[in-house]
XYZ file of C-alpha atoms in Angstrom:
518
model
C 27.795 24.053 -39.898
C 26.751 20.742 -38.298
C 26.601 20.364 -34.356
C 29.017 19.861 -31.978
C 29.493 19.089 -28.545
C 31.561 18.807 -25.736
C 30.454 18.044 -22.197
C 33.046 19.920 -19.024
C 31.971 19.758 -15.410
C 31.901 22.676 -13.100
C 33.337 22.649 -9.832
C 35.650 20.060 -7.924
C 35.423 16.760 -8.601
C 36.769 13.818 -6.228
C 38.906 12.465 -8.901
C 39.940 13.520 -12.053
C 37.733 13.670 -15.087
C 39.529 11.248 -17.810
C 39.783 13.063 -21.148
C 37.828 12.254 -24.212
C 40.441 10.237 -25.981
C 39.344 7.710 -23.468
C 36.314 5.396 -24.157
C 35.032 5.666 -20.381
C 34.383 9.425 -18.962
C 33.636 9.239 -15.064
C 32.849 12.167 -13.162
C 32.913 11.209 -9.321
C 30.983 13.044 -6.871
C 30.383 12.994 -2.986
C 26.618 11.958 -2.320
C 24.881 15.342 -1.057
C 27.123 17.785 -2.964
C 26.003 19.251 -6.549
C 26.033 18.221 -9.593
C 27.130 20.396 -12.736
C 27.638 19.569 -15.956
C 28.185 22.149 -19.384
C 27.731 20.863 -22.521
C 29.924 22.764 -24.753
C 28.408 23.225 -28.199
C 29.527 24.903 -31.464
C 27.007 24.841 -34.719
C 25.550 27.127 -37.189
C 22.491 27.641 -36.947
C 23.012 27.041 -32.804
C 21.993 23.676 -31.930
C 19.383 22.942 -28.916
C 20.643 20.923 -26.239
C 18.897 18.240 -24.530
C 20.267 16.293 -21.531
C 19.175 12.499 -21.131
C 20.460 9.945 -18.244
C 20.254 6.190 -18.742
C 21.463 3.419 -16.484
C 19.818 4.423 -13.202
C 17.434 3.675 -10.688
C 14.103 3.149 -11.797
C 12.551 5.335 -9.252
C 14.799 7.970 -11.098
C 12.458 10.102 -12.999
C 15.043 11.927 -15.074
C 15.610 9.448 -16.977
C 12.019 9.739 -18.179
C 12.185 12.952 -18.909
C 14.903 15.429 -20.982
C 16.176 18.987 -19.592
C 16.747 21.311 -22.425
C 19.766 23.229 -21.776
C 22.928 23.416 -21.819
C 23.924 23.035 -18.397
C 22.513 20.298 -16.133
C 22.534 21.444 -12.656
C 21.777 18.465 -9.757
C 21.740 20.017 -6.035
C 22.581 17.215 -3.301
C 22.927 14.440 -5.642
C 21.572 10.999 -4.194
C 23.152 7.827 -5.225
C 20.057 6.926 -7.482
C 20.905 9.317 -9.437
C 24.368 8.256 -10.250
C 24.671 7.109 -14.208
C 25.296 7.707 -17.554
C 24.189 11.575 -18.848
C 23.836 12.375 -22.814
C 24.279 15.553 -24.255
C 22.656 15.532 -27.167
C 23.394 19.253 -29.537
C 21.006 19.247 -32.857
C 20.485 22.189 -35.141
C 19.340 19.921 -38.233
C 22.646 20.064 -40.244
C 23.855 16.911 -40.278
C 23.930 14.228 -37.679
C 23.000 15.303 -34.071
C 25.853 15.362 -31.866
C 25.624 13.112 -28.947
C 28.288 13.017 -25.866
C 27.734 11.585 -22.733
C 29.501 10.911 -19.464
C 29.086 8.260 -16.105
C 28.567 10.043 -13.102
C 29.766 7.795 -10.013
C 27.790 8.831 -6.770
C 30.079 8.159 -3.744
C 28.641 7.033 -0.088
C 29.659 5.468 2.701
C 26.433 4.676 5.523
C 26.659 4.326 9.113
C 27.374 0.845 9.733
C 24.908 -1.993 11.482
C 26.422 -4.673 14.055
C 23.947 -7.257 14.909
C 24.412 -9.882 17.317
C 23.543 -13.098 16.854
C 23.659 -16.237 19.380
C 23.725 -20.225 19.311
C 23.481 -22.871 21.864
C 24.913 -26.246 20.996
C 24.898 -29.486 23.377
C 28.070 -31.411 23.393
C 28.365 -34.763 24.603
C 24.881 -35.014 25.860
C 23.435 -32.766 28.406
C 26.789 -32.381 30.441
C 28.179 -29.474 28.619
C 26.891 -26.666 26.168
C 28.845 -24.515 23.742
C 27.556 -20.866 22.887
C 28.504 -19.631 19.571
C 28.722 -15.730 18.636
C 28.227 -13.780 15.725
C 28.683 -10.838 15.268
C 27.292 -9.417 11.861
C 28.573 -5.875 10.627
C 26.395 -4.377 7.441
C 27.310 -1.329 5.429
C 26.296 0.281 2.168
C 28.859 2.233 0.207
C 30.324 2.951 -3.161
C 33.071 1.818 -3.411
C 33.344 -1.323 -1.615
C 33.699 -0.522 2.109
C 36.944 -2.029 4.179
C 36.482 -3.770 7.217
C 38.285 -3.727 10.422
C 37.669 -5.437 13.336
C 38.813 -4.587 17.141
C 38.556 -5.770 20.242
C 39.036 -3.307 23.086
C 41.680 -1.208 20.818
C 43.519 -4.165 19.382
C 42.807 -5.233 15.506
C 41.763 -8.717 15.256
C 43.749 -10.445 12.557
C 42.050 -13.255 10.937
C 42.976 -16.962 12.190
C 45.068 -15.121 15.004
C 43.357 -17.829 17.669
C 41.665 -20.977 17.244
C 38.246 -19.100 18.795
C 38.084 -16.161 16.334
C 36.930 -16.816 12.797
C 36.412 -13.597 10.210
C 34.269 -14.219 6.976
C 32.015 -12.722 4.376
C 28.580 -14.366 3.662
C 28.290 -15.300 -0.029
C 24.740 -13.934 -0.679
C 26.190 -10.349 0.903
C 29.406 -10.734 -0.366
C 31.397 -7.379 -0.195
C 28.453 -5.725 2.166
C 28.898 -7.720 5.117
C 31.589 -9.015 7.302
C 30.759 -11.407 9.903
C 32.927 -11.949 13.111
C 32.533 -15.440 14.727
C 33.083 -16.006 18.658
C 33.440 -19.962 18.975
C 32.936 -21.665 22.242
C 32.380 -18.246 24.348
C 35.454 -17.953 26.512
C 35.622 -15.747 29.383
C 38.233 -13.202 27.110
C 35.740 -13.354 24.731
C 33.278 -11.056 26.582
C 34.446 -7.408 25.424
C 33.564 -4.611 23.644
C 34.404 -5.258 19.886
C 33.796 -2.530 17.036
C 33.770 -2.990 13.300
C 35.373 0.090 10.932
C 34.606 0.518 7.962
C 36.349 2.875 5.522
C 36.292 3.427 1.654
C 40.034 4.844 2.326
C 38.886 8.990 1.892
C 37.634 8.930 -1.530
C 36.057 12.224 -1.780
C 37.438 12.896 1.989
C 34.628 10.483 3.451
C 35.677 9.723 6.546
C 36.052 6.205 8.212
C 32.573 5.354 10.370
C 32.748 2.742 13.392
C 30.360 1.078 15.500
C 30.575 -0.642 19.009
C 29.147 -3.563 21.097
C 29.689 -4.288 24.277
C 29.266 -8.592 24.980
C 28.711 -9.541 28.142
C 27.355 -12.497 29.518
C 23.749 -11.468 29.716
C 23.477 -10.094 26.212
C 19.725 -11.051 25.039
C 17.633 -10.098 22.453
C 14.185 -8.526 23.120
C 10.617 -10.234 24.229
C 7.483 -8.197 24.611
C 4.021 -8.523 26.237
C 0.535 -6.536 25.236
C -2.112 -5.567 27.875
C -4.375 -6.352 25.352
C -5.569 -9.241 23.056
C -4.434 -9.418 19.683
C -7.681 -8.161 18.647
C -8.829 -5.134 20.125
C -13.193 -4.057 19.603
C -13.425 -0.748 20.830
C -16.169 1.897 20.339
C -15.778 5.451 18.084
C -15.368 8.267 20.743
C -13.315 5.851 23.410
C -10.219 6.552 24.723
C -7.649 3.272 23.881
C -4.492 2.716 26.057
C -2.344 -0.010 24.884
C 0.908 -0.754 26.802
C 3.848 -2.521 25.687
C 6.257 -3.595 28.232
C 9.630 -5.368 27.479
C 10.173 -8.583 29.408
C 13.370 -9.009 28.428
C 16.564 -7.949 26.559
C 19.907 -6.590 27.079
C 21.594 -3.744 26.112
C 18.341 -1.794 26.476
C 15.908 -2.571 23.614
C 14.397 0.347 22.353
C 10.680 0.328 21.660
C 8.698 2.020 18.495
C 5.236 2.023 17.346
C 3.248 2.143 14.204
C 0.724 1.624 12.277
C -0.754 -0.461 9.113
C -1.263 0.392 5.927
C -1.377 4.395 6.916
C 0.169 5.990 9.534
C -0.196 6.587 12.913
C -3.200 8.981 13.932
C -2.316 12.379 14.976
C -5.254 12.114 17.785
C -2.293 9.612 18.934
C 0.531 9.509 21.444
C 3.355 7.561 22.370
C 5.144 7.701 25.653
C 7.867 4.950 26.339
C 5.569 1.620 25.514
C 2.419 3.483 26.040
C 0.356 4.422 23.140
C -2.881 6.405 23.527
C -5.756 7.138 20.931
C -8.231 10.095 22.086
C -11.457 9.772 20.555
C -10.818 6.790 18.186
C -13.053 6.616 14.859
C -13.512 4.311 12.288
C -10.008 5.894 9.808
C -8.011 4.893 12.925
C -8.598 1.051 12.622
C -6.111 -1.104 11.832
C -2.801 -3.113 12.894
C -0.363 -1.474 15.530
C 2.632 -2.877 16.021
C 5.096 -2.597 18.792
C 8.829 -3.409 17.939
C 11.514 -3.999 20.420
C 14.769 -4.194 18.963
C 18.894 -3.910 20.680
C 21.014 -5.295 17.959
C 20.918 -8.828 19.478
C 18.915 -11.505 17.704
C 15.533 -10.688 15.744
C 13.838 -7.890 16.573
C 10.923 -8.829 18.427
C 7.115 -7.762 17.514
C 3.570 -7.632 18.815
C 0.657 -6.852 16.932
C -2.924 -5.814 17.746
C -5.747 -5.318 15.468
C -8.046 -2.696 16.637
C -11.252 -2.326 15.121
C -13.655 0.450 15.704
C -17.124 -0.598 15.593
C -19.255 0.435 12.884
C -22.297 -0.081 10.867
C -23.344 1.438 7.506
C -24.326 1.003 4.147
C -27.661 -0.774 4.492
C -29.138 -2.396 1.733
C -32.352 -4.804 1.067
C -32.571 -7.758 -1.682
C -36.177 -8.999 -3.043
C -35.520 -12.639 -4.261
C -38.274 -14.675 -5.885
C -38.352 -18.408 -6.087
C -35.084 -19.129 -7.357
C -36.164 -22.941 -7.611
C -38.778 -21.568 -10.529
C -36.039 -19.216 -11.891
C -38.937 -16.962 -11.476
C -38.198 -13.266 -11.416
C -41.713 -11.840 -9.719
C -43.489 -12.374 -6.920
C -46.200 -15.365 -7.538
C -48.667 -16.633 -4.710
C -48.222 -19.525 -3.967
C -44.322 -19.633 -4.210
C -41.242 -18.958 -2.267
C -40.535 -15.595 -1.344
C -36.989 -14.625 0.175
C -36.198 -11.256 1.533
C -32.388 -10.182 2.721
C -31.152 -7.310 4.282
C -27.069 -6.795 5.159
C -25.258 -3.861 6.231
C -21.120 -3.309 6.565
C -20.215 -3.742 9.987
C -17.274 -4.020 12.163
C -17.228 -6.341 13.105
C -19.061 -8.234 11.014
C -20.007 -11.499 12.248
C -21.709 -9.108 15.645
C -24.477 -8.123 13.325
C -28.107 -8.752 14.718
C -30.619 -9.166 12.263
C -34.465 -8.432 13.283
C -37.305 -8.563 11.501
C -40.695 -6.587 12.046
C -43.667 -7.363 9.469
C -46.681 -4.175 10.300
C -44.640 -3.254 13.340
C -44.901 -6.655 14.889
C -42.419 -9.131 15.332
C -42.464 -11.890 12.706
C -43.740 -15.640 14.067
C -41.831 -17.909 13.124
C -44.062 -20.973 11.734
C -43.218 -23.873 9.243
C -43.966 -21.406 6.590
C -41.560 -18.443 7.964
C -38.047 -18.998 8.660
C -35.000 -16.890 9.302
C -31.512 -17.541 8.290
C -27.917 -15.141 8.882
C -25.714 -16.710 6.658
C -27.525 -17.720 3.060
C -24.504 -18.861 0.997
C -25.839 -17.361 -1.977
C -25.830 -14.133 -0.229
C -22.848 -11.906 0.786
C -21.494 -13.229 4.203
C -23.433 -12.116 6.938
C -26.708 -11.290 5.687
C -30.358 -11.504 8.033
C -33.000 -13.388 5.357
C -36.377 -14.103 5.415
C -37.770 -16.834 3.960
C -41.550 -16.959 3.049
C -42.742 -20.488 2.222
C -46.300 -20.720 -0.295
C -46.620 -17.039 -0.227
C -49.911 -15.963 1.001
C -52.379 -12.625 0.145
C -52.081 -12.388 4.315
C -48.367 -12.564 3.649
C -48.491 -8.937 2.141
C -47.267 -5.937 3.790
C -44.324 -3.862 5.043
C -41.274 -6.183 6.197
C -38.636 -4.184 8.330
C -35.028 -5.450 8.966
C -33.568 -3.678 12.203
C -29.654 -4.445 12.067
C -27.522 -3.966 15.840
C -24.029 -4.805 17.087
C -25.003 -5.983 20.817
C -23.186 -3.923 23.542
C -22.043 -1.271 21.446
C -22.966 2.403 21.038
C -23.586 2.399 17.714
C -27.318 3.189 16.656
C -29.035 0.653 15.003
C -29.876 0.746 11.202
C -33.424 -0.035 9.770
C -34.637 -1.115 6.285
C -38.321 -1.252 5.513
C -39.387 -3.218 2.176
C -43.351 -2.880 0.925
C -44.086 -6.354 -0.132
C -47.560 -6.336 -2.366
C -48.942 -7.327 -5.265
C -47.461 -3.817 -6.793
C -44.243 -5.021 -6.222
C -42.845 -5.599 -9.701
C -39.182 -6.205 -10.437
C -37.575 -3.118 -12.508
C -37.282 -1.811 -16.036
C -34.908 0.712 -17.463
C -35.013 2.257 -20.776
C -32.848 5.469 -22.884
C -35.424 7.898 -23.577
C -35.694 8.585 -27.009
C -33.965 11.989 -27.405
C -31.458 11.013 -25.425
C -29.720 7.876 -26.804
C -27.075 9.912 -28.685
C -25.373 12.794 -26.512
C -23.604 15.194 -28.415
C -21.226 17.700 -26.784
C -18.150 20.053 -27.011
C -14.853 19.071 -25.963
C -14.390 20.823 -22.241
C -18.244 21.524 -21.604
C -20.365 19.418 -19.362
C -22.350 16.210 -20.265
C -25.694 14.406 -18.954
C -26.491 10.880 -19.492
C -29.534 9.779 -18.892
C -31.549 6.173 -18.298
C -35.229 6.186 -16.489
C -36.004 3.062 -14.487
C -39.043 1.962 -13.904
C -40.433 -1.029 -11.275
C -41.366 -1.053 -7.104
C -38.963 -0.798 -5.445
C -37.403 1.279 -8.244
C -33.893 -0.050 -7.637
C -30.293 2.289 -7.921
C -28.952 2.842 -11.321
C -24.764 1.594 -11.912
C -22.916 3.031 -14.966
C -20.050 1.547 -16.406
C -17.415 2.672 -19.733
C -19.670 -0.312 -22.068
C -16.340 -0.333 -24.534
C -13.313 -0.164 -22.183
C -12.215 -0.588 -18.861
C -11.575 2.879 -17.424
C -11.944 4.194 -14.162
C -13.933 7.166 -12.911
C -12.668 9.905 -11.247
C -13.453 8.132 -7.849
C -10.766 5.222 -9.006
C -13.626 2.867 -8.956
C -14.915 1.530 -12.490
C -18.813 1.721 -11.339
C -20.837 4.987 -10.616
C -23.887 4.578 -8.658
C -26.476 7.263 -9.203
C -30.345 7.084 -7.356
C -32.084 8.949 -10.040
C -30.544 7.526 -13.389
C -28.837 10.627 -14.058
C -25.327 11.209 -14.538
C -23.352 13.803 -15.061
C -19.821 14.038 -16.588
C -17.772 17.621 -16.067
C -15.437 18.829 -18.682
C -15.553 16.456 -20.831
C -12.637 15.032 -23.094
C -12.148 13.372 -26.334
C -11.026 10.471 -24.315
C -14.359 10.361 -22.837
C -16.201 9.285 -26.152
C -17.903 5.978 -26.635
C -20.553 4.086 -25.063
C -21.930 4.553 -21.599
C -23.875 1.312 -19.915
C -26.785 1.704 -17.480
C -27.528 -1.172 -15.072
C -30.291 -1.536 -12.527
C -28.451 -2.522 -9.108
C -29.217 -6.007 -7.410
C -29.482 -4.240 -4.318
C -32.556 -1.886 -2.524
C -34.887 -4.098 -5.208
C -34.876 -7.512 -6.457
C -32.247 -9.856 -6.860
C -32.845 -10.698 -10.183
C -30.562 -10.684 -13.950
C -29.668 -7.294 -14.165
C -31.738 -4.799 -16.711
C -29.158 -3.513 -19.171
C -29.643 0.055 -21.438
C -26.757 1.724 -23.249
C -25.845 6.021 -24.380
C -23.714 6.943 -26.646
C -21.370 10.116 -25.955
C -19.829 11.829 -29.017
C -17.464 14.341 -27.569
C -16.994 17.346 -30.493
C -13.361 18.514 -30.596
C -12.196 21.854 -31.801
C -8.828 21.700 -33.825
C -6.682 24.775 -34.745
């Protein structure tokens, strides 16, 4: 006998089920309580069920997935995952049998009353009118019902020429706004806006209240720092936010951009304090002030935690002559840049035979070469000579910090040849099982015998790091249970970094991943 199917809810719903003579089948539910649904099936052989949702959030990952049985079970429902649910009943005779029914999440939020004020000058400077708004914001499903009060009295739209009650078209049905024009003295009270969805699924009505008076204000702030803050690892950093302004009370929050904030941190009232701040605690803090009156207000400071690392050199041959070796006679440039915080603090100083360098007509140094990354010491040798040979250091500092400096050392000779890299012969084809581990292999050649990158030489995939180059220092790399996916060709590249600064030397592997199929 074909499938058949028949989907029942257990438990109490808010309102009625309609029956199945009836195109539309809505099960409502109270946001937070659960979610059961049967489906009923009959068949010979007995079908397998498998529940689908459509029409949902997109963050909902049900819908991207099936549940295979036959009763769909949903604890403390959220309103993203209201929708329509198929039960689908299949036991290959026939057609499938496919039911489905709209499950209608009901909410109603805590309401938001912001206050919102407007000078205006009338007739010149002689007299001003203020203007109020007050703005009340709810989400619900259904549509929420609005009631507005004054002390304990309902205000009734158009009840007084000063009172004017409206909905904003681009929040139509959200929002209800209550207007205050020309501030009388009457008009300073405590007001509060009710909402209500009228006890669907016995949700209560929610209020909230505002007291106007006339020194209502929104917030202002002041740092006791800059807006950028250059601190040491190890220090101690107090930062204190203090209102200046704002009434009711504004309350004050902190935190932190793009992660969040430390846990070597602490806030007390506008104070925040970072013990022993290191380079992961970087980044923008922001103090907010907000009361429900105007915008909130906001200060931001940038700390950043000085630091210096990754240190690399560049050889660079007269780039006039496209030449890509060193040649007497010709211009000779050497670089050396590290990553810094922050980075345009970065002393450059060069050493040649543990001297420091003269600068002549024929030596000059430069900080900023634009065809360099920003921020890089150079050296510029003009007619290289045979005296011009020998070791070259590059000391890098951040002035006034703690942070020890970093040195680079480059041998500069007539040995100094720009790189090679080659596949050794045995090893241009790599053959290996599917879940075992692999080694590719390129040799480089050259003084200074530069870093070795790998990329995926037929698609764009990245490695397990996330990043879509591997950097390896003896040419060697090595690939842990392998996949199929993980066939294809492998590309070797010399860096243009700790060597010359020259066209890249290219060399390829191919991996052949062998897969065993039952």
């Amino acid at each position: 006998a074909p499938a058949h199917a028949q989907i029942t809810h257990l438990g109490q719903a808010c309102v009625a089920v309609k029956e199945d003579n009836i195109i539309e089948r809505v099960y409502t539910i109270r946001e937070g309580d659960t979610l059961v649904l049967q489906c009923l099936v009959k068949g010979h052989p007995r079908p397998q069920v498998r529940w689908t949702k459509t029409a949902g959030s997109a963050s909902d990952k049900f819908q991207e997935t099936s549940i295979f049985d036959e009763t769909l079970r949903i604890e403390r429902i959220q309103r993203i995952q209201g929708g329509r649910y198929y039960c689908k009943a299949d036991n290959g005779v026939g057609v499938p049998a496919i039911k489905s029914i709209r499950v209608d999440v009901q909410y109603l939020d805590e309401p938001i009353l912001t206050v919102h004020q407007t000078i205006s000058d009338v007739r010149g400077s002689f007299y001003q009118e203020k203007t109020v708004f007050l703005r009340c914001t709810v989400n619900s499903n259904p549509p929420a019902r609005f009631i507005w009060k004054r002390g304990n009295e309902i205000i009734a739209h158009n009840q007084d020429n000063g009172v004017d009650i409206y909905e904003p078209l681009y929040t139509q049905g959200e929002t209800k706004v209550l207007k205050l024009k020309n501030l009388r003295p009457q008009d300073y009270a405590s007001y509060t806006c009710q909402v209500s969805v009228r006890n669907v699924c016995n949700i209560s009505d929610k209020s909230v209240t505002f007291k106007l008076t006339n020194t209502t204000a929104p917030p202002s702030l002041k740092l006791s720092v800059d807006e950028v803050l250059v601190v040491n690892p190890g220090d101690n950093v107090t930062i204190q936010c203090s209102l200046t302004g704002g009434d009711p009370v504004p309350s004050l929050q902190w935190s932190h951009s793009p992660t969040p904030m430390p846990r070597n941190s602490r806030v007390q009232g506008g104070n925040l304090t970072i013990w022993g701040i290191q380079p992961e605690d970087a980044g923008y803090y922001n103090c907010t002030a907000s009361n429900n009156v105007g915008n909130v207000a906001k200060k931001v400071v940038n700390v950043m935690v000085r630091l210096m690392r990754n240190a690399t050199f560049q050889i660079i041959p007269d780039t006039i002559k496209e030449s890509e070796t060193i040649q007497l006679g010709r211009e000779l440039k050497l670089s050396c840049h590290v990553d810094a915080v922050p980075q345009d603090k970065v002393n450059y100083t060069w050493y040649k035979n543990g001297k420091n360098i003269k600068l002549s007509d024929r030596m000059e140094l430069f900080k900023n070469d634009p065809e360099l990354t920003p921020v890089t010491g150079s050296l510029e040798i003009i007619d290289l000579r045979f005296t011009d040979f020998g070791t070259y250091l590059c000391v890098a500092s951040l002035p006034g910090s703690s942070i020890p400096d970093i040195s680079m050392e480059v041998n500069i000779s007539s040995e100094t040849v720009p790189p090679t890299i080659r596949v050794p012969k045995d090893r241009a084809v790599i053959m290996v099982r599917e879940g075992s581990r692999a080694e590719l292999q390129c040799e480089v050649s050259g003084k200074p015998k530069p870093s070795v990158l790998w990329f995926r030489a037929d698609k764009e995939v990245p490695w397990p790091s996330g990043s879509l180059v591997e950097e390896t220092e003896d040419g060697k790399l090595q690939l842990d249970n392998v996949s199929r996916e993980m066939s294809g060709a492998y590309k070797c590249q010399t860096a243009r970094y700790n060597g010359f600064y020259i066209k890249p030397r290219e060399a390829q592997v191919q991996l052949n991943v062998l897969c065993e199929y039952p």
